Coordinates of C-alpha atoms and ligand atoms in Angstrom, one line a residue:
M1 CA 0.7 17.2 -38.8
P2 CA 3.6 15.3 -37.3
D3 CA 2.7 12.0 -39.3
A4 CA 3.3 13.6 -42.7
T5 CA 2.1 11.1 -45.2
H6 CA 4.9 10.3 -47.7
S7 CA 3.6 9.2 -51.0
R8 CA 5.3 5.9 -52.1
P9 CA 4.2 3.1 -54.3
A10 CA 1.8 0.6 -52.6
T11 CA 3.0 -2.8 -51.7
T12 CA 1.6 -6.3 -51.4
A13 CA 3.2 -8.9 -49.2
Q14 CA 2.6 -12.0 -47.1
Y15 CA 3.6 -12.4 -43.5
D16 CA 3.0 -14.8 -40.6
V17 CA 1.9 -11.8 -38.6
I18 CA 1.0 -8.2 -39.0
I19 CA 1.4 -6.0 -35.9
I20 CA -0.3 -2.6 -35.9
G21 CA 1.5 0.0 -33.8
A22 CA 5.1 0.6 -32.9
G23 CA 4.9 1.8 -29.3
F24 CA 6.3 -0.2 -26.5
A25 CA 3.7 -3.0 -27.1
G26 CA 4.4 -3.3 -30.9
L27 CA 8.2 -3.1 -30.5
Y28 CA 8.3 -6.0 -27.9
Q29 CA 5.9 -8.0 -29.9
L30 CA 8.0 -7.8 -33.0
H31 CA 11.1 -8.9 -31.0
R32 CA 9.5 -11.9 -29.6
L33 CA 8.0 -13.1 -32.9
R34 CA 11.3 -12.7 -34.6
A35 CA 12.9 -14.8 -31.9
M36 CA 10.5 -17.7 -32.6
G37 CA 11.3 -17.5 -36.4
M38 CA 8.1 -16.0 -37.6
T39 CA 7.9 -13.3 -40.3
A40 CA 6.3 -10.1 -39.0
K41 CA 5.7 -6.5 -40.2
V42 CA 4.7 -3.6 -38.0
I43 CA 2.6 -0.9 -39.4
E44 CA 2.9 2.5 -37.7
A45 CA 0.9 5.7 -38.5
G46 CA 3.7 7.9 -37.1
S47 CA 7.3 8.5 -38.7
G48 CA 9.0 7.0 -35.7
V49 CA 8.7 4.6 -32.8
G50 CA 7.5 5.2 -29.2
G51 CA 3.8 5.5 -29.7
T52 CA 2.5 7.6 -26.8
W53 CA 6.0 9.1 -26.3
Y54 CA 6.2 9.9 -30.1
W55 CA 2.9 11.8 -30.1
N56 CA 2.6 13.4 -26.7
R57 CA 5.4 16.1 -26.9
Y58 CA 3.5 18.8 -24.9
P59 CA 5.5 20.9 -22.3
G60 CA 5.8 19.0 -19.1
A61 CA 4.9 15.5 -20.4
R62 CA 6.5 12.8 -18.3
C63 CA 5.6 9.4 -16.8
D64 CA 4.2 9.0 -13.4
V65 CA 5.3 5.5 -12.7
E66 CA 9.0 5.8 -11.7
S67 CA 11.3 5.2 -14.6
M68 CA 13.1 2.3 -12.9
Q69 CA 9.7 0.6 -13.0
Y70 CA 8.2 2.2 -16.3
S71 CA 10.6 0.3 -18.6
Y72 CA 11.0 -3.0 -20.2
A73 CA 11.8 -6.0 -17.9
F74 CA 12.4 -8.6 -20.5
S75 CA 16.1 -8.0 -21.2
E76 CA 18.5 -7.9 -18.2
E77 CA 21.1 -6.4 -20.5
L78 CA 18.8 -3.5 -21.5
Q79 CA 17.7 -2.8 -18.0
Q80 CA 21.3 -2.9 -16.6
E81 CA 22.7 -0.6 -19.4
W82 CA 20.1 2.1 -19.5
Q83 CA 20.5 5.2 -17.3
W84 CA 17.5 7.2 -16.5
P85 CA 18.2 10.9 -15.7
E86 CA 15.2 11.6 -13.6
L87 CA 13.0 9.7 -11.1
F88 CA 10.0 10.3 -13.5
S89 CA 11.4 10.7 -16.9
A90 CA 10.4 13.4 -19.2
Q91 CA 8.9 12.5 -22.7
P92 CA 12.2 13.3 -24.6
D93 CA 14.0 10.8 -22.4
I94 CA 11.4 8.0 -22.8
L95 CA 11.4 8.5 -26.5
K96 CA 15.2 8.3 -26.6
Y97 CA 14.7 5.0 -24.7
A98 CA 12.2 3.7 -27.2
N99 CA 14.6 4.6 -30.0
H100 CA 17.5 2.9 -28.3
V101 CA 15.6 -0.2 -27.8
A102 CA 14.5 -0.1 -31.5
D103 CA 18.2 0.2 -32.6
R104 CA 19.6 -2.2 -30.1
L105 CA 17.3 -4.9 -31.3
D106 CA 17.4 -3.8 -34.9
L107 CA 13.7 -3.5 -35.1
R108 CA 13.3 -0.7 -37.7
R109 CA 13.9 -2.9 -40.8
D110 CA 10.5 -4.6 -40.1
I111 CA 8.5 -1.4 -39.4
L112 CA 6.6 0.4 -42.0
F113 CA 6.2 4.1 -40.8
D114 CA 3.9 6.8 -42.0
T115 CA 1.2 4.2 -42.7
R116 CA -2.2 3.9 -41.2
V117 CA -4.1 0.6 -41.4
S118 CA -7.6 1.5 -42.5
E119 CA -9.4 -1.9 -43.1
T120 CA -8.9 -5.6 -42.2
R121 CA -10.9 -8.6 -43.3
F122 CA -10.6 -12.3 -42.3
D123 CA -10.5 -14.6 -45.2
E124 CA -12.2 -17.9 -43.9
A125 CA -10.8 -20.1 -46.7
A126 CA -7.2 -19.0 -46.4
S127 CA -7.6 -18.6 -42.7
Q128 CA -5.8 -15.2 -42.8
W129 CA -6.3 -11.6 -42.4
T130 CA -6.0 -9.1 -45.3
V131 CA -4.8 -5.8 -44.0
R132 CA -5.3 -2.7 -46.1
T133 CA -3.7 0.7 -45.5
D134 CA -4.3 4.3 -46.3
L135 CA -1.6 4.2 -48.9
G136 CA -3.1 1.3 -50.7
D137 CA -0.9 -1.5 -49.4
V138 CA -2.5 -4.9 -49.1
F139 CA -0.9 -7.4 -46.6
N140 CA -1.9 -10.9 -45.8
A141 CA -1.0 -12.7 -42.6
G142 CA -2.3 -15.6 -40.6
F143 CA -2.4 -13.4 -37.4
M144 CA -3.0 -9.8 -36.7
I145 CA -1.9 -8.2 -33.4
M146 CA -3.4 -4.8 -32.5
A147 CA -0.8 -2.9 -30.6
T148 CA -2.7 0.3 -31.2
G149 CA -2.6 1.7 -27.8
C150 CA -5.3 2.6 -25.1
L151 CA -4.5 6.3 -25.4
S152 CA -3.7 7.0 -28.9
A153 CA -6.8 8.3 -30.5
A154 CA -6.4 12.1 -29.6
R155 CA -9.7 13.8 -29.5
V156 CA -10.9 17.4 -29.9
P157 CA -14.6 17.8 -28.8
D158 CA -17.0 18.7 -31.6
F159 CA -17.2 22.4 -30.6
K160 CA -19.3 24.7 -32.8
G161 CA -17.0 27.0 -34.8
L162 CA -13.9 25.0 -34.3
S163 CA -12.4 25.8 -37.7
S164 CA -13.1 29.5 -37.6
F165 CA -10.4 30.3 -35.1
K166 CA -7.6 32.4 -36.6
G167 CA -4.9 31.7 -34.1
K168 CA -3.0 28.4 -33.5
T169 CA -4.6 25.2 -32.0
Y170 CA -2.7 22.3 -30.5
H171 CA -3.8 19.0 -29.0
T172 CA -1.5 17.6 -26.2
G173 CA -1.6 14.2 -27.8
A174 CA -0.5 15.4 -31.3
W175 CA 2.0 18.1 -30.4
P176 CA 4.3 19.6 -33.1
H177 CA 7.7 18.0 -33.1
E178 CA 9.5 21.4 -33.4
G179 CA 7.9 22.5 -30.1
V180 CA 5.8 25.5 -29.5
D181 CA 7.0 28.9 -28.2
F182 CA 4.2 30.6 -26.3
T183 CA 6.4 33.7 -25.2
G184 CA 4.2 36.8 -25.1
S185 CA 1.0 34.8 -26.2
R186 CA -2.5 34.9 -24.8
V187 CA -3.2 31.1 -24.4
G188 CA -6.3 29.3 -23.5
I189 CA -6.2 25.6 -22.4
I190 CA -9.3 23.4 -22.2
G191 CA -9.2 20.5 -19.9
T192 CA -7.6 19.7 -16.5
G193 CA -6.8 16.0 -16.8
S194 CA -3.2 14.6 -16.4
S195 CA -1.9 16.1 -19.6
A196 CA -3.2 19.7 -18.8
I197 CA -1.9 19.3 -15.1
Q198 CA 1.5 18.6 -16.4
A199 CA 1.4 21.3 -19.2
I200 CA -0.2 24.3 -17.3
P201 CA 2.8 25.0 -15.0
V202 CA 5.2 25.0 -17.9
I203 CA 3.0 27.0 -20.3
A204 CA 2.2 29.5 -17.5
E205 CA 5.9 30.4 -17.2
Q206 CA 6.1 31.2 -20.9
A207 CA 2.8 32.7 -21.9
A208 CA 1.9 36.4 -21.2
D209 CA -1.5 35.1 -20.0
L210 CA -3.0 31.6 -19.5
T211 CA -6.7 30.9 -19.1
V212 CA -7.7 27.4 -17.9
F213 CA -11.1 26.1 -18.8
Q214 CA -12.1 23.5 -16.2
R215 CA -15.1 21.2 -16.4
T216 CA -14.1 18.7 -13.7
P217 CA -11.4 19.4 -11.1
N218 CA -9.0 16.6 -10.5
F219 CA -7.1 15.2 -7.5
S220 CA -3.4 15.7 -8.1
I221 CA -0.5 14.7 -5.9
P222 CA 2.9 16.3 -6.2
S223 CA 5.4 14.1 -8.0
R224 CA 8.6 15.2 -6.0
N225 CA 10.3 14.5 -9.2
A226 CA 14.1 14.9 -9.0
P227 CA 17.3 13.8 -10.7
L228 CA 17.7 10.0 -10.3
E229 CA 20.3 9.3 -7.5
Q230 CA 22.8 6.6 -8.7
S231 CA 22.4 4.8 -5.3
Y232 CA 18.7 4.4 -5.9
A233 CA 19.2 3.2 -9.4
R234 CA 21.8 0.8 -8.1
Q235 CA 19.3 -0.7 -5.5
W236 CA 17.0 -1.5 -8.3
K237 CA 19.7 -2.8 -10.8
D238 CA 21.2 -5.1 -8.1
K239 CA 17.8 -6.9 -7.7
Y240 CA 15.9 -6.1 -10.9
A241 CA 14.7 -9.6 -11.6
E242 CA 13.4 -10.0 -8.2
L243 CA 11.8 -6.6 -7.9
R244 CA 10.0 -6.9 -11.4
A245 CA 8.6 -10.3 -10.3
Q246 CA 7.3 -8.7 -7.1
A247 CA 5.7 -5.8 -9.2
R248 CA 4.0 -8.4 -11.4
N249 CA 2.3 -9.9 -8.3
T250 CA 0.8 -6.6 -7.2
R251 CA -2.7 -5.3 -8.1
N252 CA -1.3 -2.6 -10.5
G253 CA 2.1 -3.7 -11.4
V254 CA 3.9 -1.1 -9.3
L255 CA 5.9 -1.6 -6.1
A256 CA 4.4 1.1 -3.9
N257 CA 4.9 -0.2 -0.3
P258 CA 1.2 -0.5 0.3
N259 CA -0.3 -0.4 3.8
D260 CA -2.5 -3.4 4.2
F261 CA -5.0 -2.0 6.6
S262 CA -8.2 0.1 6.4
A263 CA -8.2 4.0 6.6
L264 CA -10.9 3.5 9.2
S265 CA -8.9 1.2 11.5
V266 CA -6.6 3.8 12.7
S267 CA -7.1 7.1 14.7
P268 CA -7.7 10.3 12.8
E269 CA -4.2 11.5 14.0
E270 CA -2.5 8.4 12.7
R271 CA -4.4 8.6 9.5
K272 CA -3.2 12.1 8.8
R273 CA 0.3 11.3 9.7
I274 CA 0.2 8.5 7.1
Y275 CA -1.4 10.8 4.4
E276 CA 1.2 13.5 5.3
E277 CA 4.1 11.1 4.8
R278 CA 2.6 9.8 1.4
W279 CA 2.1 13.5 0.3
A280 CA 5.6 14.3 1.3
S281 CA 7.1 11.4 -0.6
G282 CA 4.9 12.2 -3.6
G283 CA 3.4 10.4 -6.5
T284 CA 0.5 8.1 -7.2
T285 CA 1.4 5.7 -4.4
F286 CA -0.5 8.1 -2.3
M287 CA -3.4 5.8 -3.1
A288 CA -1.6 3.0 -1.3
S289 CA -1.9 4.8 2.0
F290 CA -4.6 2.2 3.0
N291 CA -6.0 -0.9 1.4
D292 CA -9.6 0.2 1.1
L293 CA -9.4 3.6 -0.5
I294 CA -11.0 2.4 -3.8
F295 CA -13.5 0.1 -2.2
N296 CA -15.0 2.0 0.7
Q297 CA -16.6 5.5 0.4
E298 CA -16.0 6.5 4.1
A299 CA -12.3 5.5 3.8
N300 CA -12.1 7.3 0.5
D301 CA -13.6 10.4 1.9
T302 CA -10.7 10.7 4.4
A303 CA -8.2 10.8 1.6
A304 CA -10.2 13.0 -0.7
E305 CA -10.7 15.5 2.2
F306 CA -6.9 15.5 2.9
V307 CA -6.0 16.4 -0.6
R308 CA -8.9 19.1 -0.6
G309 CA -7.3 20.6 2.4
K310 CA -3.9 20.6 0.7
I311 CA -5.4 22.5 -2.3
R312 CA -6.9 25.0 0.0
E313 CA -3.6 25.6 1.8
I314 CA -1.7 26.0 -1.5
V315 CA -4.0 28.2 -3.5
K316 CA -4.2 31.6 -2.1
D317 CA -7.5 32.8 -3.5
P318 CA -10.3 30.9 -1.7
K319 CA -12.8 31.0 -4.6
T320 CA -10.1 29.5 -7.0
A321 CA -9.1 26.9 -4.4
E322 CA -12.7 25.9 -4.0
L323 CA -13.2 25.5 -7.7
L324 CA -10.0 23.4 -7.9
A325 CA -11.0 21.1 -5.0
P326 CA -12.7 18.0 -6.5
K327 CA -16.1 17.1 -4.8
D328 CA -17.9 15.1 -7.5
H329 CA -16.0 11.8 -7.6
P330 CA -14.1 9.6 -5.1
I331 CA -10.3 10.2 -5.2
G332 CA -8.6 7.7 -7.6
T333 CA -11.7 6.9 -9.5
K334 CA -10.7 9.2 -12.2
R335 CA -7.0 8.7 -13.1
I336 CA -5.1 10.3 -10.2
C337 CA -2.8 13.1 -11.5
V338 CA 0.7 13.8 -10.5
D339 CA 2.1 17.2 -10.9
T340 CA 5.0 19.6 -10.4
R341 CA 3.7 22.8 -8.8
Y342 CA 0.3 22.6 -10.4
F343 CA -1.8 24.1 -7.7
E344 CA 0.9 26.7 -7.0
T345 CA 0.6 27.9 -10.6
Y346 CA -2.9 29.4 -9.7
N347 CA -1.2 31.9 -7.4
R348 CA 0.5 33.5 -10.5
P349 CA -1.1 36.8 -11.6
N350 CA -1.0 35.6 -15.4
V351 CA -3.1 32.5 -14.8
H352 CA -7.0 32.4 -14.6
L353 CA -9.4 29.6 -14.0
V354 CA -12.8 29.5 -15.6
D355 CA -15.4 27.0 -14.5
V356 CA -17.1 25.6 -17.7
R357 CA -19.2 23.2 -15.7
S358 CA -21.5 26.1 -14.7
A359 CA -21.0 27.9 -18.0
P360 CA -20.0 25.6 -20.8
I361 CA -18.0 26.5 -23.8
E362 CA -20.6 27.2 -26.5
E363 CA -18.4 28.1 -29.4
I364 CA -14.9 28.6 -30.7
T365 CA -14.8 32.0 -32.4
P366 CA -12.4 33.6 -34.8
T367 CA -10.7 35.3 -31.9
G368 CA -11.0 32.8 -29.0
L369 CA -14.0 31.2 -27.5
H370 CA -17.3 32.1 -26.1
T371 CA -18.7 30.3 -22.8
R372 CA -22.5 30.8 -21.8
E373 CA -21.2 33.7 -19.7
A374 CA -18.4 35.5 -21.5
D375 CA -16.0 35.9 -24.5
Y376 CA -12.2 35.3 -24.3
E377 CA -9.5 36.2 -26.9
F378 CA -6.5 34.1 -27.6
D379 CA -3.4 33.7 -29.8
A380 CA -3.4 30.0 -29.2
I381 CA -5.8 27.3 -27.8
V382 CA -4.4 24.2 -26.4
F383 CA -6.9 21.2 -26.4
A384 CA -5.9 19.0 -23.4
T385 CA -9.2 17.2 -23.9
G386 CA -7.9 13.6 -23.9
F387 CA -8.6 10.6 -26.1
D388 CA -11.3 8.2 -27.3
A389 CA -9.7 5.8 -24.8
M390 CA -9.3 2.1 -25.0
T391 CA -11.6 1.6 -27.9
G392 CA -11.0 4.6 -30.3
A393 CA -7.9 3.4 -32.1
L394 CA -9.5 -0.1 -32.7
T395 CA -13.0 1.2 -33.9
A396 CA -11.3 3.7 -36.1
I397 CA -10.1 0.7 -38.2
D398 CA -12.9 -0.9 -40.3
I399 CA -12.2 -4.4 -38.8
H400 CA -14.7 -7.0 -40.3
S401 CA -15.9 -10.0 -38.4
T402 CA -16.7 -13.4 -39.7
D403 CA -20.4 -12.8 -39.0
G404 CA -20.7 -10.0 -41.4
S405 CA -20.4 -7.3 -38.8
T406 CA -17.5 -5.0 -37.7
L407 CA -15.7 -4.5 -34.4
K408 CA -17.2 -1.1 -34.2
A409 CA -20.8 -2.4 -34.5
K410 CA -20.0 -5.2 -32.1
W411 CA -18.8 -2.7 -29.5
E412 CA -21.7 -0.3 -30.0
D413 CA -22.9 -0.8 -26.4
G414 CA -19.4 -1.0 -25.0
P415 CA -16.3 -3.2 -25.7
R416 CA -16.7 -7.0 -25.3
T417 CA -13.6 -9.2 -25.2
Y418 CA -12.3 -12.4 -23.6
L419 CA -9.5 -11.4 -21.2
G420 CA -9.0 -8.3 -23.3
L421 CA -7.0 -10.4 -25.7
M422 CA -9.6 -11.6 -28.3
C423 CA -13.0 -11.3 -29.3
A424 CA -15.6 -13.8 -30.6
H425 CA -16.0 -13.7 -34.4
F426 CA -12.6 -12.1 -34.8
P427 CA -10.4 -15.3 -35.2
N428 CA -6.6 -14.8 -35.1
M429 CA -6.9 -11.2 -34.0
F430 CA -5.2 -10.4 -30.7
M431 CA -5.2 -7.2 -28.8
V432 CA -2.3 -6.0 -26.5
T433 CA -3.8 -4.3 -23.4
G434 CA -7.2 -4.4 -24.9
P435 CA -10.5 -3.4 -23.1
G436 CA -11.2 -6.0 -20.5
S437 CA -7.5 -6.4 -19.4
P438 CA -5.9 -4.4 -16.5
S439 CA -4.0 -2.1 -19.1
V440 CA -4.6 1.5 -18.0
L441 CA -5.1 0.6 -14.3
S442 CA -1.5 -0.7 -14.2
N443 CA 2.0 0.1 -14.9
M444 CA 1.6 -0.4 -18.7
H445 CA 5.0 -1.9 -19.1
V446 CA 4.0 -4.8 -16.9
S447 CA 0.7 -5.2 -18.7
I448 CA 2.3 -5.0 -22.2
E449 CA 4.9 -7.6 -21.4
Q450 CA 2.2 -9.9 -19.8
D451 CA 0.0 -9.7 -22.9
V452 CA 2.8 -10.0 -25.5
N453 CA 4.3 -13.0 -23.7
W454 CA 0.9 -14.7 -23.6
I455 CA 0.2 -14.0 -27.3
T456 CA 3.6 -15.2 -28.3
D457 CA 3.3 -18.4 -26.2
C458 CA -0.2 -18.9 -27.8
L459 CA 1.3 -18.5 -31.3
A460 CA 4.0 -21.1 -30.4
Y461 CA 1.2 -23.5 -29.1
L462 CA -0.8 -23.1 -32.3
R463 CA 2.3 -23.8 -34.4
N464 CA 3.4 -26.8 -32.3
H465 CA -0.1 -28.3 -32.3
R466 CA -0.6 -27.5 -36.0
V467 CA -3.6 -25.2 -35.4
A468 CA -4.5 -22.5 -38.0
R469 CA -7.1 -20.7 -36.2
I470 CA -8.0 -19.6 -32.8
E471 CA -11.2 -17.7 -31.7
A472 CA -12.8 -16.7 -28.4
T473 CA -16.1 -18.4 -27.9
Q474 CA -19.1 -16.4 -27.3
E475 CA -19.7 -18.0 -24.0
A476 CA -16.2 -17.3 -22.8
E477 CA -16.6 -13.7 -23.8
D478 CA -19.9 -13.2 -22.2
N479 CA -18.7 -14.7 -18.9
W480 CA -15.6 -12.4 -18.9
V481 CA -17.7 -9.3 -19.5
L482 CA -20.0 -10.2 -16.7
H483 CA -17.1 -10.9 -14.4
G484 CA -15.5 -7.6 -15.4
I485 CA -18.7 -5.7 -14.4
E486 CA -19.0 -7.7 -11.2
V487 CA -15.4 -6.9 -10.0
A488 CA -15.8 -3.2 -11.0
N489 CA -19.1 -3.0 -9.1
K490 CA -17.1 -3.9 -5.9
T491 CA -15.1 -0.7 -6.2
L492 CA -16.0 2.9 -6.2
Y493 CA -14.8 3.4 -9.8
P494 CA -18.2 3.3 -11.6
K495 CA -19.1 6.3 -9.4
A496 CA -17.0 8.7 -11.5
A497 CA -17.8 10.1 -15.0
S498 CA -14.3 9.1 -16.1
W499 CA -12.8 8.1 -19.4
Y500 CA -12.5 4.6 -17.9
M501 CA -16.4 4.7 -18.3
G502 CA -16.4 6.4 -21.7
A503 CA -17.9 9.4 -20.0
N504 CA -15.6 11.9 -21.5
I505 CA -17.2 11.6 -25.0
E506 CA -20.8 12.4 -25.6
G507 CA -22.7 9.3 -26.7
K508 CA -20.0 6.8 -25.8
P509 CA -21.6 4.0 -23.8
R510 CA -21.0 4.1 -20.1
V511 CA -19.2 0.8 -19.4
F512 CA -16.2 0.4 -17.2
M513 CA -13.6 -0.7 -19.8
P514 CA -10.5 -1.9 -18.0
Y515 CA -10.3 -5.1 -15.9
I516 CA -10.0 -4.0 -12.2
G517 CA -9.4 -7.5 -10.8
G518 CA -5.6 -6.8 -10.6
V519 CA -2.6 -7.5 -12.6
N520 CA -1.7 -10.4 -10.2
A521 CA -5.1 -12.1 -10.5
Y522 CA -5.3 -11.5 -14.2
K523 CA -1.8 -13.1 -14.9
E524 CA -2.9 -16.2 -12.8
K525 CA -6.1 -16.4 -14.8
C526 CA -4.4 -16.1 -18.3
A527 CA -1.7 -18.6 -17.2
E528 CA -4.4 -21.2 -16.0
I529 CA -6.3 -20.7 -19.3
A530 CA -3.2 -21.4 -21.4
A531 CA -2.1 -24.3 -19.2
N532 CA -5.5 -26.1 -19.8
G533 CA -5.1 -25.8 -23.5
Y534 CA -6.7 -22.4 -24.1
T535 CA -10.0 -22.8 -22.4
G536 CA -12.8 -20.6 -23.8
Y537 CA -11.0 -20.5 -27.2
R538 CA -12.0 -22.6 -30.2
L539 CA -8.9 -24.0 -31.9
T540 CA -9.4 -25.4 -35.4
G541 CA -7.7 -26.3 -38.8
P542 CA -4.2 -27.3 -39.8
S543 CA -1.6 -24.8 -39.5
R544 CA -0.4 -23.0 -42.6
V545 CA 2.8 -22.0 -40.7
A546 CA 3.4 -25.7 -39.8
Q547 CA 2.7 -26.8 -43.4
A548 CA 5.1 -24.2 -44.7
A549 CA 7.7 -25.4 -42.3
E550 CA 7.4 -29.0 -43.6
Ligands
FAD601 P1 1.0 3.4 -27.8 O1 2.2 3.9 -27.2 O2 -0.3 4.3 -27.8 O3 1.3 3.0 -29.4 C1 0.3 2.7 -30.3 C2 0.8 3.0 -31.6 O4 -0.2 2.6 -32.6 C3 0.9 4.6 -31.9 O5 2.1 5.0 -32.3 C4 -0.2 4.8 -33.1 O6 0.3 5.8 -34.0 C5 -0.2 3.5 -33.7 N1 -1.5 3.2 -34.3 C6 -2.7 3.2 -33.8 N2 -3.7 3.0 -34.8 C7 -3.1 2.7 -35.9 C8 -3.4 2.4 -37.1 N3 -4.7 2.2 -37.5 N4 -2.5 2.2 -38.2 C9 -1.1 2.4 -37.8 N5 -0.7 2.7 -36.5 C10 -1.6 2.9 -35.6 N6 1.4 4.4 -18.6 C11 2.0 4.1 -17.6 O7 2.0 3.0 -17.2 N7 2.8 5.0 -16.8 C12 2.8 6.3 -17.2 O8 3.5 7.0 -16.5 C13 2.1 6.8 -18.3 N8 2.2 8.0 -18.7 C14 1.5 8.3 -19.8 C15 1.5 9.7 -20.3 C16 0.8 10.2 -21.3 C17 1.0 11.6 -21.8 C18 0.1 9.3 -22.0 C19 -0.9 9.7 -23.1 C20 -0.1 7.9 -21.6 C21 0.7 7.5 -20.5 N9 0.7 6.2 -20.2 C22 1.4 5.8 -19.0 C23 0.0 5.2 -20.9 C24 0.8 4.8 -22.3 O9 0.0 5.0 -23.3 C25 1.5 3.5 -22.1 O10 2.3 3.4 -20.9 C26 2.2 2.9 -23.3 O11 3.2 3.8 -23.7 C27 1.4 2.4 -24.4 O12 2.1 1.7 -25.3 P2 1.5 0.9 -26.5 O13 2.4 0.5 -27.4 O14 0.5 -0.1 -25.9 O15 0.6 2.0 -27.2
N01_602 O1 -7.1 13.4 -20.9 P1 -8.3 13.4 -19.8 P2 -5.6 13.6 -20.6 N1 -15.4 20.9 -22.5 O2 -9.4 12.6 -20.5 C1 -11.8 18.0 -20.4 C2 -2.6 9.3 -19.3 N2 -1.7 10.4 -19.0 O3 -4.8 13.7 -21.8 O4 -13.2 15.5 -16.8 C3 -14.6 21.1 -21.4 O5 -7.9 12.8 -18.5 C4 -12.0 16.8 -19.5 O6 -13.2 17.2 -18.6 P3 -13.9 16.1 -17.8 C5 -3.4 9.1 -18.1 O7 -3.9 7.8 -18.0 C6 -0.8 10.2 -18.0 O8 -5.3 14.6 -19.6 O9 -14.4 15.0 -18.9 N3 -13.6 20.3 -21.0 C7 -10.7 16.6 -18.8 O10 -10.5 17.6 -17.8 C8 -4.6 10.0 -18.3 O11 -5.8 9.8 -17.5 C9 0.0 11.3 -17.7 O12 -15.1 16.8 -17.3 C10 -13.6 19.1 -21.8 C11 -9.8 16.9 -20.0 O13 -10.6 17.6 -21.0 C12 -4.9 9.8 -19.8 O14 -3.5 9.8 -20.3 C13 0.0 12.4 -18.4 C14 -14.4 18.8 -22.8 C15 -9.3 15.7 -20.5 O15 -8.7 14.9 -19.6 C16 -5.6 10.9 -20.4 O16 -5.1 12.2 -19.9 C17 -0.9 12.6 -19.4 C18 -15.4 19.8 -23.2 N4 -16.1 19.5 -24.2 C19 -1.7 11.6 -19.7 N5 -14.0 17.6 -23.3 C20 0.9 11.0 -16.6 O17 1.3 11.9 -15.7 C21 -13.0 17.2 -22.5 N6 -12.7 18.1 -21.5 C22 1.5 9.7 -16.5

């Protein structure tokens, strides 16, 4: 495994704050806390920084928000000095950037790598968290910040016979650091989500033979990725502060030139012209073609049919094209994918598509796998089967509440939070991009900075007002959960069996987990709550930090 566990003596220490996770969220959080003079330690399971971009090293991995936008906005120096090589950067370049930030801000000395947090308990009397790790460390801290990531709990389904396979197995979200050479191999890949859609064209070029096992076809738009033109980067850098501020005022934190009119308000010819234009320019901004694609089924159908038409044009074998054309969910309600020659790959003679909706995988065998209809033999199997998204990394930790329960038990019927930032009965525990916040429906850099800034301001407020303990009230949490459901039900999202709904995992409750009210509306709400003295939060007790400073 990439996160080789080094043995070392267990440690015990006291901090103002423990941060769990050294992805983009944890790194920025550490930087902010240091600047306000708090002592903080980051605990990270991996051997390096970068989170998603440390773990997901599969061939073809890259971002689908343009790099000029998928990057930190908090430091003018940083955003001016960094040069992105491509419009949509590849994983190695994003990881290089995360490492650059860690070095530039001298963050590593406060990060404990190769260490996984396993259990946390709140000590009421001392008003602090005790955090235990898999290596036996015990840390105490007044506050605990979960920067554990929405897509960090990689998941292989519980296939029968999984361990019997004699070849090599890989998960896209835990890819070997040394890379994998598939030359001459017979490869099977399970899944056709964003990761698979990026990996398949690259693996197909290397492998002797690639078989794709598809349960649900996905809508995918060509990325039109290209080397980043210096003139384009200049346009951003000249007005970075202004453009970042504009992005924060959009629904999903991305400047996408949205058309603010309905797909049904224009003629079919005009509609097609607009879709063609967006298809030609590429990327997720296809969904900004009209303002009602996620709200109105009839409008959505026009976009979905346009993309299905493109798939039928690209894929030469009509049967394969039909299997690849999604029909069971509105476009955009499962994470829209972005690709480089994905559908074209199915025209290669060494690539085969198998529908496992009609004939599911029944068993992994010593030589390959067995579906209800046939046996397949492989040298390697790639699991592009996704994540226990949004809740998995949090519920994997034994987080004890003040009412004798755990976070896992509290979330048995779906996650419940107030603003995605805190939960009732878990005082002084903050979540960055937690369930109930816009998170995965947005440019994550925008949401990470929003949450980290809010949490940091909150900690400064508590210190200034000599408050030791903050906790979401049950009433505020209940109201926020209801509001989240209400907003989601105004959209088409709940119609899809997506990981947003927990539907990719058998037995996981079907609840729409992110907040779909928009990054802009969410930002206003969070600001209003803070400005009113943290409405919906109970603030109690004299601050230990303030006392210590006296
Ligand atoms: P992460 O990067 O997931 O970091 C969390 C860290 O916490 C991990 O390193 C993990 O090891 C650590 N951790 C978790 N639990 C524990 C524990 N118990 N103890 C110790 N450490 C722990 N978002 C976009 O906005 N645009 C994109 O284009 C985009 N592309 C993506 C591509 C891929 C392949 C994936 C998987 C996700 C993508 N995302 C994208 C989402 C991406 O996850 C976020 O953009 C962002 O990187 C998340 O940063 P984070 O710090 O919140 O979490
Ligand atoms: O995971 P997924 P992912 N039998 O859950 C299938 C971000 N990301 O790693 O749809 C057969 O989307 C499953 O089928 P179904 C982005 O937010 C971004 O690809 O559940 N198949 C699905 O096809 C993304 O959404 C980029 O029916 C099984 C696939 O496995 C998120 O990360 C790139 C199965 C899993 O797809 C997750 O993406 C990569 C089973 N038992 C990731 N179980 C960018 O481009 C699961 N599947 C920015």
